[in-house]
C-alpha cells in the first residue's frame, strides 16, 4: 500500500522554489510595466479644495496624472464609491470611500491623485510636485472621541455610529439581579495590523485586441477581485482574469478588496493601453491598508459561589476607522466568539461600531477574537481572584462538556448562521495544558521565586474559534495522460502550505505519489468559483473540496479501468498511480493509460494516445462518450458546510518582569491546540508558532500610535515594533484531535489559532507577576512602570492573591464583591 | 519610498573629496555607510542636491591605537572597530557599546564616525565619545580642526560638521589605570535604539576605593549627556559603594523627554536604575 | 533598461546615469542607472534577480539582505553605484534546486519558511553567519538571525533551520571531505566562465 500522507509531516513541495529565489511574487513580475504612485492625504480630515498638477508636468518620464475628475470623465462605474462588501441590517450607516478622493478625505493616507510614470522613482518625483489644497476639518481619533461625538467623521452620521447590534439569550437582567456575586470590568485593547512582509501590489495587463484584462494582485481572494474589476470597468467576467502570484503573507489585510488600487491600476492600464504596476511601499501600507483590534469593553458578570457564570452582560465600542467596506464582521465575531469554551448563563452583548478619522479596520488574523478572548478571560481571572479559586479550576467549572456537543449558543455567527459548536473536549484540553505546563509545580516554583524577590507570573487563556465558514470552496482535479495530477482550487495561498497539503489529500484519495500532484491556487484561469482565504477556512473548505473532487475522479478511473481489465470497479485499488485488482496485482493498468482511455480520440498525437483512437477502442456498441459521461479523467466538486466548525485552544505563559526596569520577559509559552485531525502536523505547528509570535507582538510590542490630529506617529518598522527572533520565546505545543462531524475529513481550521489568546494570556501572567489588575493591552515597560506607580499610590488595588499566598480552593473566603475595575482606563 | 534625484561624486582620495565638498558645499551630503542616510533619502525627509560618497577613500578605512587611545577613520565600519583586538585592549568600552548598536548586518556597513556625524542622541557612540572625552577631526579644503566631544554635538541630528567639511576621524582616549567601563541600556527590542542607555567608567585607587565615577547617557536629551557622579560614591569600595545614590544624583541632573516608546518619568527612572547597574558593572571590571 | 538621457530642466545632471558593474553570483553584470538606484532595485529590476526581496526599504526587516564581498548587508540601504566593482551574492547564488546550499536545504527540512518572502534575507544572513561560526548553540543561532523580521513563522523553525544547516554542512564535509558551497566564495554557484548557465545569471534571463 502507498503510505497514507494525511497526518504526515510531509516537506513542502513549494519550498525548493522559494529557497532558491525562484518564487514569483507580485513585484517580481512586469519588469517593463509603468509604475504607479499616489498622492495621499497628509491630513486626517479635510475637504479637498484644489489639485494643482502643473509642477509635475515637466518631470521627465511622467506618463499620466489622474484625479477623481478623470474617473468621472472616463464614464462607467470606476468613479463610484467602493462597494460595501458585507451588508448587514445592523450596519445602518455604512460608508465607503472613492478610489480617489472626491471632495473629502477621512484619514491620513487616503489616495487623492494617481501618478503613472516610467518607474517608481519618477512617479514619486511627480507625486511630490502635485499641490493639493485642503480645508481642514476637525478629526475624530480614538474610540473615546468617537463615542463622545463632539465631532463627527461623516457629516451625515453625527453620532459616529456606523452600526449598533444587540443579541441576548435568556433574561440577563433577572439573572444578574439574582446572582450572588457580580463584578464589573472596564477593558481596552489597541490597534495593531496584519503587517505582512510583502505589502499589497497590483499589476494589470490590458489586451486591447482581445478586450481582455489580466490582473495580478497580492490578494487573498482573486475570484472576488476579478468580479470587482469586471464590474468597475464594465467588462464581461469572461474577459477578466485575476491571478494571485506567490503572496508574501496576508493575515487578513489582503482579504479586503477591491482596494482603490485594484480598481485604478487596471483602469489606468486600459486608459493607457500599457502594462501598469503598483507596489505598495511600507509607509503606504501603514497609512492606507487596514488595521484592527481597537475596542473599549465593559463586562458585567454574575456568578455563583463556585464561580459558575449566571449572567454575562457585555458592551463594547469598536473602532472601525473611516469607512466600513468590510461591514461589521470583526465586531460580530467579537460578540459571538467571546463565549469561548464556556456556558455563559444568560448572555447579552451589545456593540457600537464607530467611525474615526483613521485607517479602515478589517480582519487581521484572529479577526475580533483576540478582543473577545481578552474580555472573557479577564472576566474568568477576575472571578477566580474574587473567590480565591485557582484560575484553571474556575475555567473548568464553566466548560461546555463533550456530552453537551453539539452546543447551540442560540446566537447568530459571522456567517449569518446559528452559533453551534460541533466538537471539542475542553476538559481534556485543559488537562493536557496543565500537564504540559506542569501547572501545580509551576505555580509552586513561581511562589518560590517570588519569595526570592523575583516577579514571575503565570497566565492562562482559553478560546474557541469558528473556522471553515462558508459559503463554499471548490476544486478541479484532472489526471493528465502523463499520469500527472493537476489540482486547482480557487482560494489563494499566502504561505500556509496549500500546495503541499492539498497535494497530500489528492495523492491519498487517488493513490498516486505526492510528486505526481501539482496544485494551483488563486488563479481564476484555472478555477473561477471561490470565496477566499480567511477565517482559518482554507484547509477545511478547499481541503474537503479537493477530497471530494478526487473521489469523483477516482470513481471514474475505477470504472474505466474496470472496463479495460474486465473487473468489477469495487475490486480495484489504486496504488502508486497504478489501478490493479485487489489481491492480484498483475492485472493492472496505469492511471496514465486510464486517462488516455477516458478521452476517445480521432487523432493520435503521441504513442500513448494511440490507445484511445477510434480504431483502437474495441467496444462499438454504444457512443464513444456515454450519455451520462464526459471525456477526460477529471472532476470538479464543491464543499459547502451547514455551518462553521469550531477549533479550540488553551495557552499558558510564564513571564518575569524586571522589578526595576519593568521589562517583560517570556520564560515559557505553552499551547494545547485542537483543530481536529492534523493533515500535516509540521505545517499546523508552523501556523501556531506564527500566530503566537504575532500574539506576542500584539500583547507586548505593537500598536498604532495615532496622535490627536490623526497622524500615525510610528508608520515604520523602526517604530512599529514587530518582534524579532530575540523577542519570541520557544513555543511548546501539544495537540488534541477531536474530529469535526461536519466535514468528510473531520478537520477544523488552524490558521488563526495562535494569535487569539495572546492579549488575554499575557494580561493574566503580568497581573499574576505584579499583583495588581491589568485591564489594558498591549503593555510596554513604560506603561507597566506607570501602572506600578499608580498601584503604589493606591490608585490600583492589589490582587488578593498578591503578597504571600495564592489561595487554593480550601482557603476560599467567598465574599460579595462589586468591584469597579475602572481604574486603568487608557486614553485612546 | 525612493530617493529624490541627486548628483553623485565618489572621490577616491581625501584631497579630491575636499575639493568636491568645497565646490558643492551646503547643498551636499556626505555618504558614508548610508545606514542612517539612505532611509532618510528614501523617505524623502531630505533631498540633497549632491551626494559625496566617501566609500572609495580607502585611506580613511582604519582603526589605530594612537595618542593614548583609539583613532577611528571615517571609513572604519562599526564591525571593524568592534572586532579590533588592539582597540579592545586599550578601550574595551568601544566593543561594549558597539555590540548594542543595531544588528550585526547594519554594523557591517555603518561607520562609527558616521554615527557621530549623524549626531543622533540615541546613538551609543555619541555617549562613548562624550565619556572618553574624545574628539572628532574635521577637515575642509581650508584646514583641519579638532572638535572636542563637548562641542561636537549641537542638537538632535546636528553636529559641528559644517557644509563643505568632512569628519575624517574620531579619537577615543583610553581611561586611566584601574578603570572599568560598561555600557548598559534598555531598548524595546533587541537591537533597537535604546529608551535610555548609560556608558559608565569607574576608576579606583590602589586600595580599591572609588576615585572617579562618570557616566554618559543616550536618549535622555537633545545631545549625549555627560555626568560626573563621583560625589555620590567617592572613597567607597566597589562592594560598599551606594550605586543607587549615584543613580539618584544622575536623575537629578537629567531632563529626559517623552516619546511614543517611553514617558519622561520612565526614562528618568531608567537613568537611576541603569546608572547604578552600569557603574556597578564598570566598578567590577575596574577591581 | 535603455540609457536614454534625461531632459527635465534642473534634474538633468542630478539624475545622470552611471555605469554600474558588479560581479553577481560570480558573473559580471552591469547596467547604466541613475545614482539614486538602490542596490535592491538594481538587482531586482535592472538585473532581474528577483530572489532578493524588499519588505521595508528602511533597513529594518532584512528581507533584502545580500552578501557584499561575502558580508551580509541590507541592499535597500546601499546605492548600486556605491558598490560598483564589488562582488554581490544573492539567494540565487547560494545554490539552485539541484545544488542547494545547506541553509536552503535546512530551511526546507525544518519548515523554516511559510510565505517565503523574508526567506532570502534569512538565508544569506545565516549562510554568512555559519561561515564564521559553524557550530552555533541554539541561543547563538537565534541571535544570529535576530536582525531579520519574519511575520509568518514565529522564528522557532528558522532557529532550528540554522542549527540543521550547521549539521548538514558537517555531514557533507564528512561525506565528501571538502567544503560545501561557500558563500564568501560563490564560485560553485556561478563562475564567470559558466556564463548564463549559472543560477544567478539564469534566473535573470
Ligand atoms: C535598523 C537600524 C537600526 C539602527 N540602530 C542603531 C542603534 O541602535 N544605535 C546606533 O547608534 N545606530 C543605529 N543605527 C544607525 C547606524 O549605526 C548608522 O550606521 C550610523 O548612525 C550612521 O553611520 P553611517 O556610516 O551609516 O552614516 P550615513 O548614513 O552614511 O550618514 C549619516 C549622516 O552623517 C553624515 N556623515 C556620515 N559620515 C560623515 C563624515 N565622515 N563626515 C561628515 N558627515 C558625515 C551624513 O552626511 C549623514 O547626514 C541603526 C540603523 C538602522 C538601519
Ligand atoms: S527591505 Fe531592506 S531591510 Fe527591509
Ligand atoms: S515566511 Fe512569511 S515573512 Fe517569513
PDB file of C-alpha atoms in Angstrom, chain C:
ATOM      1  CA  UNK C   1      16.852  49.212 -19.422  1.00  0.00           C
ATOM      2  CA  UNK C   2      17.631  51.841 -22.003  1.00  0.00           C
ATOM      3  CA  UNK C   3      20.169  54.527 -21.330  1.00  0.00           C
ATOM      4  CA  UNK C   4      18.193  57.428 -22.645  1.00  0.00           C
ATOM      5  CA  UNK C   5      19.254  60.852 -21.493  1.00  0.00           C
ATOM      6  CA  UNK C   6      17.225  62.885 -19.058  1.00  0.00           C
ATOM      7  CA  UNK C   7      15.895  66.198 -20.185  1.00  0.00           C
ATOM      8  CA  UNK C   8      13.885  67.647 -17.348  1.00  0.00           C
ATOM      9  CA  UNK C   9      15.266  71.086 -16.561  1.00  0.00           C
ATOM     10  CA  UNK C  10      17.006  71.138 -13.235  1.00  0.00           C
ATOM     11  CA  UNK C  11      17.256  67.400 -12.917  1.00  0.00           C
ATOM     12  CA  UNK C  12      19.297  66.736 -15.999  1.00  0.00           C
ATOM     13  CA  UNK C  13      22.619  66.165 -14.322  1.00  0.00           C
ATOM     14  CA  UNK C  14      21.210  65.300 -10.923  1.00  0.00           C
ATOM     15  CA  UNK C  15      19.652  62.147 -12.328  1.00  0.00           C
ATOM     16  CA  UNK C  16      22.517  61.371 -14.695  1.00  0.00           C
ATOM     17  CA  UNK C  17      23.218  57.737 -15.333  1.00  0.00           C
ATOM     18  CA  UNK C  18      26.215  55.866 -14.088  1.00  0.00           C
ATOM     19  CA  UNK C  19      27.703  52.688 -15.349  1.00  0.00           C
ATOM     20  CA  UNK C  20      27.473  50.115 -12.584  1.00  0.00           C
ATOM     21  CA  UNK C  21      29.440  46.909 -12.950  1.00  0.00           C
ATOM     22  CA  UNK C  22      29.185  44.197 -10.345  1.00  0.00           C
ATOM     23  CA  UNK C  23      30.113  40.584 -10.028  1.00  0.00           C
ATOM     24  CA  UNK C  24      26.846  38.987  -9.061  1.00  0.00           C
ATOM     25  CA  UNK C  25      26.898  35.359  -8.028  1.00  0.00           C
ATOM     26  CA  UNK C  26      30.217  35.068  -9.767  1.00  0.00           C
ATOM     27  CA  UNK C  27      29.013  36.558 -13.031  1.00  0.00           C
ATOM     28  CA  UNK C  28      29.937  40.065 -14.236  1.00  0.00           C
ATOM     29  CA  UNK C  29      26.741  42.052 -14.628  1.00  0.00           C
ATOM     30  CA  UNK C  30      26.156  45.685 -15.327  1.00  0.00           C
ATOM     31  CA  UNK C  31      23.686  48.389 -16.220  1.00  0.00           C
ATOM     32  CA  UNK C  32      23.585  52.115 -16.608  1.00  0.00           C
ATOM     33  CA  UNK C  33      21.436  53.609 -13.867  1.00  0.00           C
ATOM     34  CA  UNK C  34      20.826  56.856 -12.004  1.00  0.00           C
ATOM     35  CA  UNK C  35      22.930  57.308  -8.891  1.00  0.00           C
ATOM     36  CA  UNK C  36      19.847  57.048  -6.710  1.00  0.00           C
ATOM     37  CA  UNK C  37      19.072  53.484  -7.817  1.00  0.00           C
ATOM     38  CA  UNK C  38      19.029  51.340  -4.687  1.00  0.00           C
ATOM     39  CA  UNK C  39      21.052  48.149  -4.899  1.00  0.00           C
ATOM     40  CA  UNK C  40      17.867  46.209  -4.124  1.00  0.00           C
ATOM     41  CA  UNK C  41      16.125  47.704  -7.156  1.00  0.00           C
ATOM     42  CA  UNK C  42      19.214  47.303  -9.277  1.00  0.00           C
ATOM     43  CA  UNK C  43      19.393  43.581  -8.540  1.00  0.00           C
ATOM     44  CA  UNK C  44      15.679  43.015  -8.829  1.00  0.00           C
ATOM     45  CA  UNK C  45      14.697  45.188 -11.755  1.00  0.00           C
ATOM     46  CA  UNK C  46      17.829  46.039 -13.709  1.00  0.00           C
ATOM     47  CA  UNK C  47      19.386  42.598 -13.401  1.00  0.00           C
ATOM     48  CA  UNK C  48      16.064  40.819 -12.879  1.00  0.00           C
ATOM     49  CA  UNK C  49      17.359  38.799  -9.990  1.00  0.00           C
ATOM     50  CA  UNK C  50      14.121  38.857  -8.071  1.00  0.00           C
ATOM     51  CA  UNK C  51      15.130  36.415  -5.365  1.00  0.00           C
ATOM     52  CA  UNK C  52      16.139  39.356  -3.177  1.00  0.00           C
ATOM     53  CA  UNK C  53      13.013  40.827  -1.618  1.00  0.00           C
ATOM     54  CA  UNK C  54      12.086  44.217  -0.308  1.00  0.00           C
ATOM     55  CA  UNK C  55       9.963  44.465   2.829  1.00  0.00           C
ATOM     56  CA  UNK C  56      10.541  47.944   4.199  1.00  0.00           C
ATOM     57  CA  UNK C  57      13.178  49.909   2.311  1.00  0.00           C
ATOM     58  CA  UNK C  58      14.383  51.438   5.539  1.00  0.00           C
ATOM     59  CA  UNK C  59      16.801  48.874   6.801  1.00  0.00           C
ATOM     60  CA  UNK C  60      14.762  47.161   9.484  1.00  0.00           C
ATOM     61  CA  UNK C  61      13.311  43.973   8.065  1.00  0.00           C
ATOM     62  CA  UNK C  62      16.352  42.374   6.475  1.00  0.00           C
ATOM     63  CA  UNK C  63      14.433  40.771   3.591  1.00  0.00           C
ATOM     64  CA  UNK C  64      16.798  42.499   1.164  1.00  0.00           C
ATOM     65  CA  UNK C  65      19.975  41.156   2.758  1.00  0.00           C
ATOM     66  CA  UNK C  66      22.664  40.152   0.266  1.00  0.00           C
ATOM     67  CA  UNK C  67      26.333  39.407   0.681  1.00  0.00           C
ATOM     68  CA  UNK C  68      28.685  42.191  -0.307  1.00  0.00           C
ATOM     69  CA  UNK C  69      32.163  40.756  -0.701  1.00  0.00           C
ATOM     70  CA  UNK C  70      30.946  37.931   1.496  1.00  0.00           C
ATOM     71  CA  UNK C  71      29.473  40.020   4.314  1.00  0.00           C
ATOM     72  CA  UNK C  72      25.725  40.422   4.784  1.00  0.00           C
ATOM     73  CA  UNK C  73      24.370  43.921   4.165  1.00  0.00           C
ATOM     74  CA  UNK C  74      20.981  45.495   3.512  1.00  0.00           C
ATOM     75  CA  UNK C  75      20.687  46.058  -0.215  1.00  0.00           C
ATOM     76  CA  UNK C  76      17.946  48.659   0.327  1.00  0.00           C
ATOM     77  CA  UNK C  77      20.426  50.808   2.234  1.00  0.00           C
ATOM     78  CA  UNK C  78      23.031  50.831  -0.497  1.00  0.00           C
ATOM     79  CA  UNK C  79      23.184  52.699  -3.747  1.00  0.00           C
ATOM     80  CA  UNK C  80      24.072  50.413  -6.605  1.00  0.00           C
ATOM     81  CA  UNK C  81      26.628  52.929  -7.781  1.00  0.00           C
ATOM     82  CA  UNK C  82      28.441  52.826  -4.428  1.00  0.00           C
ATOM     83  CA  UNK C  83      29.229  49.149  -4.740  1.00  0.00           C
ATOM     84  CA  UNK C  84      30.198  49.152  -8.391  1.00  0.00           C
ATOM     85  CA  UNK C  85      33.229  46.926  -8.779  1.00  0.00           C
ATOM     86  CA  UNK C  86      32.348  44.712  -5.849  1.00  0.00           C
ATOM     87  CA  UNK C  87      31.039  41.175  -5.520  1.00  0.00           C
ATOM     88  CA  UNK C  88      27.463  40.518  -4.568  1.00  0.00           C
ATOM     89  CA  UNK C  89      25.898  37.185  -3.699  1.00  0.00           C
ATOM     90  CA  UNK C  90      22.139  36.881  -3.706  1.00  0.00           C
ATOM     91  CA  UNK C  91      19.949  33.974  -2.707  1.00  0.00           C
ATOM     92  CA  UNK C  92      20.087  32.729  -6.286  1.00  0.00           C
ATOM     93  CA  UNK C  93      23.831  32.458  -5.874  1.00  0.00           C
ATOM     94  CA  UNK C  94      23.737  30.343  -2.743  1.00  0.00           C
ATOM     95  CA  UNK C  95      22.549  27.353  -4.722  1.00  0.00           C
ATOM     96  CA  UNK C  96      19.925  26.209  -7.177  1.00  0.00           C
ATOM     97  CA  UNK C  97      17.354  23.426  -6.944  1.00  0.00           C
ATOM     98  CA  UNK C  98      19.969  20.797  -7.768  1.00  0.00           C
ATOM     99  CA  UNK C  99      22.795  22.071  -5.624  1.00  0.00           C
ATOM    100  CA  UNK C 100      21.134  23.633  -2.644  1.00  0.00           C
ATOM    101  CA  UNK C 101      23.294  25.305  -0.053  1.00  0.00           C
ATOM    102  CA  UNK C 102      22.999  23.684   3.381  1.00  0.00           C
ATOM    103  CA  UNK C 103      20.926  26.596   4.638  1.00  0.00           C
ATOM    104  CA  UNK C 104      18.491  26.229   1.757  1.00  0.00           C
ATOM    105  CA  UNK C 105      18.134  22.513   2.346  1.00  0.00           C
ATOM    106  CA  UNK C 106      17.750  23.063   6.076  1.00  0.00           C
ATOM    107  CA  UNK C 107      15.022  25.666   5.681  1.00  0.00           C
ATOM    108  CA  UNK C 108      13.001  23.192   3.680  1.00  0.00           C
ATOM    109  CA  UNK C 109      13.651  20.299   6.051  1.00  0.00           C
ATOM    110  CA  UNK C 110      12.770  22.303   9.159  1.00  0.00           C
ATOM    111  CA  UNK C 111       9.823  24.211   7.703  1.00  0.00           C
ATOM    112  CA  UNK C 112      11.780  27.417   8.201  1.00  0.00           C
ATOM    113  CA  UNK C 113       9.575  29.334   5.805  1.00  0.00           C
ATOM    114  CA  UNK C 114       5.916  29.874   5.150  1.00  0.00           C
ATOM    115  CA  UNK C 115       5.190  32.632   2.639  1.00  0.00           C
ATOM    116  CA  UNK C 116       8.884  32.720   1.806  1.00  0.00           C
ATOM    117  CA  UNK C 117       9.063  36.466   1.446  1.00  0.00           C
ATOM    118  CA  UNK C 118      11.542  37.043   4.261  1.00  0.00           C
ATOM    119  CA  UNK C 119      13.444  33.868   3.465  1.00  0.00           C
ATOM    120  CA  UNK C 120      16.143  35.151   1.095  1.00  0.00           C
ATOM    121  CA  UNK C 121      17.323  37.564   3.776  1.00  0.00           C
ATOM    122  CA  UNK C 122      17.447  34.857   6.394  1.00  0.00           C
ATOM    123  CA  UNK C 123      19.292  32.506   4.054  1.00  0.00           C
ATOM    124  CA  UNK C 124      22.018  34.968   3.152  1.00  0.00           C
ATOM    125  CA  UNK C 125      22.387  36.075   6.756  1.00  0.00           C
ATOM    126  CA  UNK C 126      22.545  32.515   8.051  1.00  0.00           C
ATOM    127  CA  UNK C 127      24.909  31.356   5.331  1.00  0.00           C
ATOM    128  CA  UNK C 128      27.396  34.084   6.169  1.00  0.00           C
ATOM    129  CA  UNK C 129      26.992  33.501   9.871  1.00  0.00           C
ATOM    130  CA  UNK C 130      27.725  29.797   9.622  1.00  0.00           C
ATOM    131  CA  UNK C 131      30.939  30.529   7.763  1.00  0.00           C
ATOM    132  CA  UNK C 132      32.091  32.345  10.878  1.00  0.00           C
ATOM    133  CA  UNK C 133      30.527  30.123  13.458  1.00  0.00           C
ATOM    134  CA  UNK C 134      29.996  26.655  12.004  1.00  0.00           C
ATOM    135  CA  UNK C 135      28.719  25.156  15.236  1.00  0.00           C
ATOM    136  CA  UNK C 136      26.405  27.587  16.984  1.00  0.00           C
ATOM    137  CA  UNK C 137      24.354  26.891  20.075  1.00  0.00           C
ATOM    138  CA  UNK C 138      20.611  27.424  19.904  1.00  0.00           C
ATOM    139  CA  UNK C 139      20.953  30.810  21.580  1.00  0.00           C
ATOM    140  CA  UNK C 140      23.660  31.849  19.165  1.00  0.00           C
ATOM    141  CA  UNK C 141      21.564  30.721  16.210  1.00  0.00           C
ATOM    142  CA  UNK C 142      18.656  32.793  17.471  1.00  0.00           C
ATOM    143  CA  UNK C 143      20.895  35.799  17.985  1.00  0.00           C
ATOM    144  CA  UNK C 144      22.370  35.382  14.516  1.00  0.00           C
ATOM    145  CA  UNK C 145      19.029  35.821  12.799  1.00  0.00           C
ATOM    146  CA  UNK C 146      17.621  38.375  15.205  1.00  0.00           C
ATOM    147  CA  UNK C 147      18.086  41.314  12.844  1.00  0.00           C
ATOM    148  CA  UNK C 148      15.604  39.892  10.346  1.00  0.00           C
ATOM    149  CA  UNK C 149      11.845  40.094  10.552  1.00  0.00           C
ATOM    150  CA  UNK C 150       9.534  37.241   9.675  1.00  0.00           C
ATOM    151  CA  UNK C 151       5.806  37.665  10.113  1.00  0.00           C
ATOM    152  CA  UNK C 152       4.866  34.042   9.416  1.00  0.00           C
ATOM    153  CA  UNK C 153       6.996  31.506  11.234  1.00  0.00           C
ATOM    154  CA  UNK C 154       7.470  32.762  14.773  1.00  0.00           C
ATOM    155  CA  UNK C 155      11.177  32.043  14.173  1.00  0.00           C
ATOM    156  CA  UNK C 156      11.254  28.713  16.001  1.00  0.00           C
ATOM    157  CA  UNK C 157      11.742  26.707  12.850  1.00  0.00           C
ATOM    158  CA  UNK C 158      14.174  29.257  11.484  1.00  0.00           C
ATOM    159  CA  UNK C 159      16.360  28.788  14.529  1.00  0.00           C
ATOM    160  CA  UNK C 160      16.075  25.039  14.017  1.00  0.00           C
ATOM    161  CA  UNK C 161      16.983  25.522  10.355  1.00  0.00           C
ATOM    162  CA  UNK C 162      20.190  27.355  11.231  1.00  0.00           C
ATOM    163  CA  UNK C 163      21.212  24.538  13.550  1.00  0.00           C
ATOM    164  CA  UNK C 164      20.248  21.962  10.947  1.00  0.00           C
ATOM    165  CA  UNK C 165      22.263  23.782   8.290  1.00  0.00           C
ATOM    166  CA  UNK C 166      25.317  23.551  10.523  1.00  0.00           C
ATOM    167  CA  UNK C 167      24.739  19.808  10.827  1.00  0.00           C
ATOM    168  CA  UNK C 168      24.235  19.370   7.087  1.00  0.00           C
ATOM    169  CA  UNK C 169      27.485  21.217   6.450  1.00  0.00           C
ATOM    170  CA  UNK C 170      29.312  18.922   8.837  1.00  0.00           C
ATOM    171  CA  UNK C 171      27.735  15.855   7.236  1.00  0.00           C
ATOM    172  CA  UNK C 172      28.643  16.974   3.769  1.00  0.00           C
ATOM    173  CA  UNK C 173      32.193  17.661   4.852  1.00  0.00           C
ATOM    174  CA  UNK C 174      32.410  14.235   6.439  1.00  0.00           C
ATOM    175  CA  UNK C 175      30.967  12.583   3.340  1.00  0.00           C
ATOM    176  CA  UNK C 176      32.723  14.474   0.618  1.00  0.00           C
ATOM    177  CA  UNK C 177      35.775  15.522   2.571  1.00  0.00           C
ATOM    178  CA  UNK C 178      35.569  19.049   1.303  1.00  0.00           C
ATOM    179  CA  UNK C 179      33.810  22.279   1.806  1.00  0.00           C
ATOM    180  CA  UNK C 180      30.252  22.921   0.774  1.00  0.00           C
ATOM    181  CA  UNK C 181      29.371  25.805  -1.484  1.00  0.00           C
ATOM    182  CA  UNK C 182      30.947  28.755   0.235  1.00  0.00           C
ATOM    183  CA  UNK C 183      29.084  31.991   0.383  1.00  0.00           C
ATOM    184  CA  UNK C 184      32.088  34.212   0.544  1.00  0.00           C
ATOM    185  CA  UNK C 185      33.470  32.248  -2.353  1.00  0.00           C
ATOM    186  CA  UNK C 186      30.472  31.986  -4.626  1.00  0.00           C
ATOM    187  CA  UNK C 187      32.468  30.077  -7.218  1.00  0.00           C
ATOM    188  CA  UNK C 188      30.330  26.979  -7.063  1.00  0.00           C
ATOM    189  CA  UNK C 189      27.160  28.867  -7.765  1.00  0.00           C
ATOM    190  CA  UNK C 190      28.476  30.738 -10.701  1.00  0.00           C
ATOM    191  CA  UNK C 191      31.924  31.007 -12.185  1.00  0.00           C
ATOM    192  CA  UNK C 192      32.138  33.709 -14.811  1.00  0.00           C
ATOM    193  CA  UNK C 193      33.069  31.133 -17.423  1.00  0.00           C
ATOM    194  CA  UNK C 194      29.883  29.225 -16.731  1.00  0.00           C
ATOM    195  CA  UNK C 195      28.064  32.229 -18.061  1.00  0.00           C
ATOM    196  CA  UNK C 196      24.358  32.036 -18.461  1.00  0.00           C
ATOM    197  CA  UNK C 197      24.075  28.517 -17.149  1.00  0.00           C
ATOM    198  CA  UNK C 198      24.654  29.550 -13.579  1.00  0.00           C
ATOM    199  CA  UNK C 199      21.891  30.021 -11.105  1.00  0.00           C
ATOM    200  CA  UNK C 200      22.421  33.717 -10.800  1.00  0.00           C
ATOM    201  CA  UNK C 201      22.593  34.570 -14.450  1.00  0.00           C
ATOM    202  CA  UNK C 202      19.977  32.033 -15.393  1.00  0.00           C
ATOM    203  CA  UNK C 203      17.358  33.461 -13.144  1.00  0.00           C
ATOM    204  CA  UNK C 204      17.869  36.846 -14.664  1.00  0.00           C
ATOM    205  CA  UNK C 205      17.353  35.620 -18.181  1.00  0.00           C
TER     206      UNK C 205
END
